[in-house]
Amino acid sequence: MYFSRITLKLECLPYAMQKKIHSMKQYAIHQWLWQLFPNEEKRPFLFRELQSGRNQQYYLLSEVAPLTQHELFLIESKPYSPQLTEGMELTFSLRANPVICKQGKRYDVMMNAKYLAKKQGLSTAEVKINQDQAAIDWLVKQGKQRGFSLLQDANGQISCQVMDYFQHQFIKKKELKPINYSSVDFEGILKVTDPNLFLETIYHGIGKSRGFGCGLFLIKRHS
């Protein structure tokens, strides 16, 4: 595996393409990043957009090494093979698309929680608390199947926060319906419960919408 930091050279893009970034950003970036893997038929990478001033930067985890040079990107890449052990504690950042299935249909975890909370007549502040808790509950459930658990303190308080929630929409082609998805940004501390399984989770991502910048765990050892 390879971990890369990719900087998009906005000044190299024609004006029409710069406008495209704003109208269908994640889909356009996904297509452009794929140019770094010209010999691959299936998407060999996960990516995550970074907030870095005016620059458009991305972390990218890939099965094969990306190109070292490209007219649109500054590419910094290195081999990636984290050494995990059972019980290891890691701080993490994750952008994911949490969904639940009801009667064969997928629903946004945050919007489902909002709907249920409003039915109970809860205040705006209480709705937000319920939404964040629903997202964290989703991540806890994922961890049981994917080799990790969220760290808890002596009082049972989980070391995880919802930092942001976004709803996205873009039109891939004029004749097609808009594509809608949501993303939740998590930050916290986790414990590795199954090193091999969690390594697979890191390599392949978690949740839906991985082609749109979701699912990539960013980790480092917790001091």
JSON list of N, CA, C and O in Angstrom, two decimals, residues 182-216:
[
{"chain": "A", "resi": 182, "resn": "SER", "atom": "N", "xyz": [-24.40, 11.91, 2.27]},
{"chain": "A", "resi": 182, "resn": "SER", "atom": "CA", "xyz": [-24.00, 12.72, 3.42]},
{"chain": "A", "resi": 182, "resn": "SER", "atom": "C", "xyz": [-22.66, 12.22, 3.95]},
{"chain": "A", "resi": 182, "resn": "SER", "atom": "O", "xyz": [-22.26, 11.08, 3.71]},
{"chain": "A", "resi": 183, "resn": "SER", "atom": "N", "xyz": [-21.97, 13.09, 4.65]},
{"chain": "A", "resi": 183, "resn": "SER", "atom": "CA", "xyz": [-20.71, 12.68, 5.28]},
{"chain": "A", "resi": 183, "resn": "SER", "atom": "C", "xyz": [-20.64, 13.25, 6.69]},
{"chain": "A", "resi": 183, "resn": "SER", "atom": "O", "xyz": [-21.12, 14.35, 6.97]},
{"chain": "A", "resi": 184, "resn": "VAL", "atom": "N", "xyz": [-20.05, 12.46, 7.55]},
{"chain": "A", "resi": 184, "resn": "VAL", "atom": "CA", "xyz": [-19.84, 12.84, 8.96]},
{"chain": "A", "resi": 184, "resn": "VAL", "atom": "C", "xyz": [-18.35, 12.77, 9.25]},
{"chain": "A", "resi": 184, "resn": "VAL", "atom": "O", "xyz": [-17.70, 11.77, 8.90]},
{"chain": "A", "resi": 185, "resn": "ASP", "atom": "N", "xyz": [-17.80, 13.81, 9.85]},
{"chain": "A", "resi": 185, "resn": "ASP", "atom": "CA", "xyz": [-16.40, 13.82, 10.26]},
{"chain": "A", "resi": 185, "resn": "ASP", "atom": "C", "xyz": [-16.30, 13.44, 11.74]},
{"chain": "A", "resi": 185, "resn": "ASP", "atom": "O", "xyz": [-16.88, 14.12, 12.60]},
{"chain": "A", "resi": 186, "resn": "PHE", "atom": "N", "xyz": [-15.58, 12.36, 12.00]},
{"chain": "A", "resi": 186, "resn": "PHE", "atom": "CA", "xyz": [-15.36, 11.89, 13.37]},
{"chain": "A", "resi": 186, "resn": "PHE", "atom": "C", "xyz": [-13.91, 12.15, 13.76]},
{"chain": "A", "resi": 186, "resn": "PHE", "atom": "O", "xyz": [-13.00, 12.06, 12.93]},
{"chain": "A", "resi": 187, "resn": "GLU", "atom": "N", "xyz": [-13.68, 12.40, 15.05]},
{"chain": "A", "resi": 187, "resn": "GLU", "atom": "CA", "xyz": [-12.34, 12.41, 15.61]},
{"chain": "A", "resi": 187, "resn": "GLU", "atom": "C", "xyz": [-12.41, 11.75, 16.98]},
{"chain": "A", "resi": 187, "resn": "GLU", "atom": "O", "xyz": [-13.38, 11.93, 17.72]},
{"chain": "A", "resi": 188, "resn": "GLY", "atom": "N", "xyz": [-11.38, 10.97, 17.31]},
{"chain": "A", "resi": 188, "resn": "GLY", "atom": "CA", "xyz": [-11.40, 10.33, 18.61]},
{"chain": "A", "resi": 188, "resn": "GLY", "atom": "C", "xyz": [-10.22, 9.41, 18.81]},
{"chain": "A", "resi": 188, "resn": "GLY", "atom": "O", "xyz": [-9.18, 9.51, 18.15]},
{"chain": "A", "resi": 189, "resn": "ILE", "atom": "N", "xyz": [-10.39, 8.49, 19.75]},
{"chain": "A", "resi": 189, "resn": "ILE", "atom": "CA", "xyz": [-9.35, 7.51, 20.08]},
{"chain": "A", "resi": 189, "resn": "ILE", "atom": "C", "xyz": [-9.99, 6.12, 20.01]},
{"chain": "A", "resi": 189, "resn": "ILE", "atom": "O", "xyz": [-11.09, 5.90, 20.53]},
{"chain": "A", "resi": 190, "resn": "LEU", "atom": "N", "xyz": [-9.31, 5.21, 19.36]},
{"chain": "A", "resi": 190, "resn": "LEU", "atom": "CA", "xyz": [-9.81, 3.84, 19.26]},
{"chain": "A", "resi": 190, "resn": "LEU", "atom": "C", "xyz": [-8.78, 2.86, 19.79]},
{"chain": "A", "resi": 190, "resn": "LEU", "atom": "O", "xyz": [-7.60, 3.19, 19.94]},
{"chain": "A", "resi": 191, "resn": "LYS", "atom": "N", "xyz": [-9.25, 1.65, 20.06]},
{"chain": "A", "resi": 191, "resn": "LYS", "atom": "CA", "xyz": [-8.37, 0.56, 20.48]},
{"chain": "A", "resi": 191, "resn": "LYS", "atom": "C", "xyz": [-8.49, -0.56, 19.45]},
{"chain": "A", "resi": 191, "resn": "LYS", "atom": "O", "xyz": [-9.60, -0.93, 19.04]},
{"chain": "A", "resi": 192, "resn": "VAL", "atom": "N", "xyz": [-7.35, -1.09, 19.04]},
{"chain": "A", "resi": 192, "resn": "VAL", "atom": "CA", "xyz": [-7.33, -2.19, 18.08]},
{"chain": "A", "resi": 192, "resn": "VAL", "atom": "C", "xyz": [-7.71, -3.48, 18.81]},
{"chain": "A", "resi": 192, "resn": "VAL", "atom": "O", "xyz": [-7.06, -3.87, 19.78]},
{"chain": "A", "resi": 193, "resn": "THR", "atom": "N", "xyz": [-8.76, -4.14, 18.35]},
{"chain": "A", "resi": 193, "resn": "THR", "atom": "CA", "xyz": [-9.19, -5.41, 18.96]},
{"chain": "A", "resi": 193, "resn": "THR", "atom": "C", "xyz": [-8.79, -6.61, 18.12]},
{"chain": "A", "resi": 193, "resn": "THR", "atom": "O", "xyz": [-8.64, -7.71, 18.64]},
{"chain": "A", "resi": 194, "resn": "ASP", "atom": "N", "xyz": [-8.63, -6.42, 16.81]},
{"chain": "A", "resi": 194, "resn": "ASP", "atom": "CA", "xyz": [-8.20, -7.47, 15.89]},
{"chain": "A", "resi": 194, "resn": "ASP", "atom": "C", "xyz": [-7.30, -6.82, 14.85]},
{"chain": "A", "resi": 194, "resn": "ASP", "atom": "O", "xyz": [-7.80, -6.21, 13.90]},
{"chain": "A", "resi": 195, "resn": "PRO", "atom": "N", "xyz": [-5.98, -6.91, 15.02]},
{"chain": "A", "resi": 195, "resn": "PRO", "atom": "CA", "xyz": [-5.06, -6.19, 14.13]},
{"chain": "A", "resi": 195, "resn": "PRO", "atom": "C", "xyz": [-5.25, -6.49, 12.65]},
{"chain": "A", "resi": 195, "resn": "PRO", "atom": "O", "xyz": [-5.25, -5.57, 11.83]},
{"chain": "A", "resi": 196, "resn": "ASN", "atom": "N", "xyz": [-5.39, -7.77, 12.29]},
{"chain": "A", "resi": 196, "resn": "ASN", "atom": "CA", "xyz": [-5.54, -8.11, 10.88]},
{"chain": "A", "resi": 196, "resn": "ASN", "atom": "C", "xyz": [-6.83, -7.57, 10.29]},
{"chain": "A", "resi": 196, "resn": "ASN", "atom": "O", "xyz": [-6.86, -7.05, 9.17]},
{"chain": "A", "resi": 197, "resn": "LEU", "atom": "N", "xyz": [-7.91, -7.68, 11.06]},
{"chain": "A", "resi": 197, "resn": "LEU", "atom": "CA", "xyz": [-9.20, -7.21, 10.58]},
{"chain": "A", "resi": 197, "resn": "LEU", "atom": "C", "xyz": [-9.21, -5.69, 10.46]},
{"chain": "A", "resi": 197, "resn": "LEU", "atom": "O", "xyz": [-9.73, -5.13, 9.48]},
{"chain": "A", "resi": 198, "resn": "PHE", "atom": "N", "xyz": [-8.62, -5.00, 11.43]},
{"chain": "A", "resi": 198, "resn": "PHE", "atom": "CA", "xyz": [-8.60, -3.54, 11.36]},
{"chain": "A", "resi": 198, "resn": "PHE", "atom": "C", "xyz": [-7.70, -3.06, 10.23]},
{"chain": "A", "resi": 198, "resn": "PHE", "atom": "O", "xyz": [-7.98, -2.04, 9.59]},
{"chain": "A", "resi": 199, "resn": "LEU", "atom": "N", "xyz": [-6.63, -3.79, 9.97]},
{"chain": "A", "resi": 199, "resn": "LEU", "atom": "CA", "xyz": [-5.76, -3.43, 8.85]},
{"chain": "A", "resi": 199, "resn": "LEU", "atom": "C", "xyz": [-6.53, -3.53, 7.53]},
{"chain": "A", "resi": 199, "resn": "LEU", "atom": "O", "xyz": [-6.40, -2.66, 6.66]},
{"chain": "A", "resi": 200, "resn": "GLU", "atom": "N", "xyz": [-7.36, -4.56, 7.40]},
{"chain": "A", "resi": 200, "resn": "GLU", "atom": "CA", "xyz": [-8.22, -4.67, 6.21]},
{"chain": "A", "resi": 200, "resn": "GLU", "atom": "C", "xyz": [-9.19, -3.50, 6.14]},
{"chain": "A", "resi": 200, "resn": "GLU", "atom": "O", "xyz": [-9.49, -2.98, 5.05]},
{"chain": "A", "resi": 201, "resn": "THR", "atom": "N", "xyz": [-9.70, -3.08, 7.29]},
{"chain": "A", "resi": 201, "resn": "THR", "atom": "CA", "xyz": [-10.61, -1.93, 7.33]},
{"chain": "A", "resi": 201, "resn": "THR", "atom": "C", "xyz": [-9.91, -0.67, 6.86]},
{"chain": "A", "resi": 201, "resn": "THR", "atom": "O", "xyz": [-10.47, 0.11, 6.08]},
{"chain": "A", "resi": 202, "resn": "ILE", "atom": "N", "xyz": [-8.68, -0.46, 7.31]},
{"chain": "A", "resi": 202, "resn": "ILE", "atom": "CA", "xyz": [-7.91, 0.70, 6.87]},
{"chain": "A", "resi": 202, "resn": "ILE", "atom": "C", "xyz": [-7.69, 0.67, 5.37]},
{"chain": "A", "resi": 202, "resn": "ILE", "atom": "O", "xyz": [-7.90, 1.66, 4.66]},
{"chain": "A", "resi": 203, "resn": "TYR", "atom": "N", "xyz": [-7.30, -0.50, 4.85]},
{"chain": "A", "resi": 203, "resn": "TYR", "atom": "CA", "xyz": [-6.95, -0.61, 3.44]},
{"chain": "A", "resi": 203, "resn": "TYR", "atom": "C", "xyz": [-8.16, -0.47, 2.52]},
{"chain": "A", "resi": 203, "resn": "TYR", "atom": "O", "xyz": [-8.03, 0.07, 1.41]},
{"chain": "A", "resi": 204, "resn": "HIS", "atom": "N", "xyz": [-9.31, -0.96, 2.96]},
{"chain": "A", "resi": 204, "resn": "HIS", "atom": "CA", "xyz": [-10.48, -0.98, 2.07]},
{"chain": "A", "resi": 204, "resn": "HIS", "atom": "C", "xyz": [-11.55, 0.06, 2.41]},
{"chain": "A", "resi": 204, "resn": "HIS", "atom": "O", "xyz": [-12.50, 0.24, 1.65]},
{"chain": "A", "resi": 205, "resn": "GLY", "atom": "N", "xyz": [-11.40, 0.72, 3.55]},
{"chain": "A", "resi": 205, "resn": "GLY", "atom": "CA", "xyz": [-12.33, 1.78, 3.89]},
{"chain": "A", "resi": 205, "resn": "GLY", "atom": "C", "xyz": [-13.54, 1.28, 4.66]},
{"chain": "A", "resi": 205, "resn": "GLY", "atom": "O", "xyz": [-13.73, 0.08, 4.86]},
{"chain": "A", "resi": 206, "resn": "ILE", "atom": "N", "xyz": [-14.36, 2.23, 5.08]},
{"chain": "A", "resi": 206, "resn": "ILE", "atom": "CA", "xyz": [-15.52, 1.92, 5.92]},
{"chain": "A", "resi": 206, "resn": "ILE", "atom": "C", "xyz": [-16.71, 2.75, 5.47]},
{"chain": "A", "resi": 206, "resn": "ILE", "atom": "O", "xyz": [-16.57, 3.93, 5.13]},
{"chain": "A", "resi": 207, "resn": "GLY", "atom": "N", "xyz": [-17.89, 2.12, 5.43]},
{"chain": "A", "resi": 207, "resn": "GLY", "atom": "CA", "xyz": [-19.10, 2.84, 5.07]},
{"chain": "A", "resi": 207, "resn": "GLY", "atom": "C", "xyz": [-19.27, 2.98, 3.56]},
{"chain": "A", "resi": 207, "resn": "GLY", "atom": "O", "xyz": [-18.51, 2.44, 2.76]},
{"chain": "A", "resi": 208, "resn": "LYS", "atom": "N", "xyz": [-20.28, 3.75, 3.17]},
{"chain": "A", "resi": 208, "resn": "LYS", "atom": "CA", "xyz": [-20.62, 3.97, 1.77]},
{"chain": "A", "resi": 208, "resn": "LYS", "atom": "C", "xyz": [-19.89, 5.20, 1.23]},
{"chain": "A", "resi": 208, "resn": "LYS", "atom": "O", "xyz": [-19.20, 5.91, 1.94]},
{"chain": "A", "resi": 209, "resn": "SER", "atom": "N", "xyz": [-20.08, 5.45, -0.08]},
{"chain": "A", "resi": 209, "resn": "SER", "atom": "CA", "xyz": [-19.56, 6.65, -0.78]},
{"chain": "A", "resi": 209, "resn": "SER", "atom": "C", "xyz": [-18.05, 6.77, -0.72]},
{"chain": "A", "resi": 209, "resn": "SER", "atom": "O", "xyz": [-17.49, 7.86, -0.65]},
{"chain": "A", "resi": 210, "resn": "ARG", "atom": "N", "xyz": [-17.35, 5.64, -0.79]},
{"chain": "A", "resi": 210, "resn": "ARG", "atom": "CA", "xyz": [-15.89, 5.67, -0.74]},
{"chain": "A", "resi": 210, "resn": "ARG", "atom": "C", "xyz": [-15.30, 6.33, -1.99]},
{"chain": "A", "resi": 210, "resn": "ARG", "atom": "O", "xyz": [-14.21, 6.88, -1.93]},
{"chain": "A", "resi": 211, "resn": "GLY", "atom": "N", "xyz": [-16.03, 6.26, -3.09]},
{"chain": "A", "resi": 211, "resn": "GLY", "atom": "CA", "xyz": [-15.56, 6.91, -4.31]},
{"chain": "A", "resi": 211, "resn": "GLY", "atom": "C", "xyz": [-15.70, 8.42, -4.28]},
{"chain": "A", "resi": 211, "resn": "GLY", "atom": "O", "xyz": [-15.19, 9.11, -5.17]},
{"chain": "A", "resi": 212, "resn": "PHE", "atom": "N", "xyz": [-16.36, 8.95, -3.25]},
{"chain": "A", "resi": 212, "resn": "PHE", "atom": "CA", "xyz": [-16.57, 10.40, -3.13]},
{"chain": "A", "resi": 212, "resn": "PHE", "atom": "C", "xyz": [-15.82, 11.00, -1.94]},
{"chain": "A", "resi": 212, "resn": "PHE", "atom": "O", "xyz": [-16.19, 12.05, -1.43]},
{"chain": "A", "resi": 213, "resn": "GLY", "atom": "N", "xyz": [-14.78, 10.32, -1.48]},
{"chain": "A", "resi": 213, "resn": "GLY", "atom": "CA", "xyz": [-13.94, 10.89, -0.43]},
{"chain": "A", "resi": 213, "resn": "GLY", "atom": "C", "xyz": [-14.28, 10.46, 0.98]},
{"chain": "A", "resi": 213, "resn": "GLY", "atom": "O", "xyz": [-13.82, 11.08, 1.95]},
{"chain": "A", "resi": 214, "resn": "CYS", "atom": "N", "xyz": [-15.08, 9.40, 1.12]},
{"chain": "A", "resi": 214, "resn": "CYS", "atom": "CA", "xyz": [-15.43, 8.89, 2.44]},
{"chain": "A", "resi": 214, "resn": "CYS", "atom": "C", "xyz": [-14.73, 7.55, 2.70]},
{"chain": "A", "resi": 214, "resn": "CYS", "atom": "O", "xyz": [-14.32, 6.85, 1.77]},
{"chain": "A", "resi": 215, "resn": "GLY", "atom": "N", "xyz": [-14.61, 7.21, 3.98]},
{"chain": "A", "resi": 215, "resn": "GLY", "atom": "CA", "xyz": [-14.17, 5.86, 4.35]},
{"chain": "A", "resi": 215, "resn": "GLY", "atom": "C", "xyz": [-12.72, 5.70, 4.74]},
{"chain": "A", "resi": 215, "resn": "GLY", "atom": "O", "xyz": [-12.34, 4.62, 5.21]},
{"chain": "A", "resi": 216, "resn": "LEU", "atom": "N", "xyz": [-11.89, 6.72, 4.57]},
{"chain": "A", "resi": 216, "resn": "LEU", "atom": "CA", "xyz": [-10.45, 6.59, 4.84]},
{"chain": "A", "resi": 216, "resn": "LEU", "atom": "C", "xyz": [-10.14, 6.94, 6.29]},
{"chain": "A", "resi": 216, "resn": "LEU", "atom": "O", "xyz": [-10.35, 8.06, 6.72]}
]
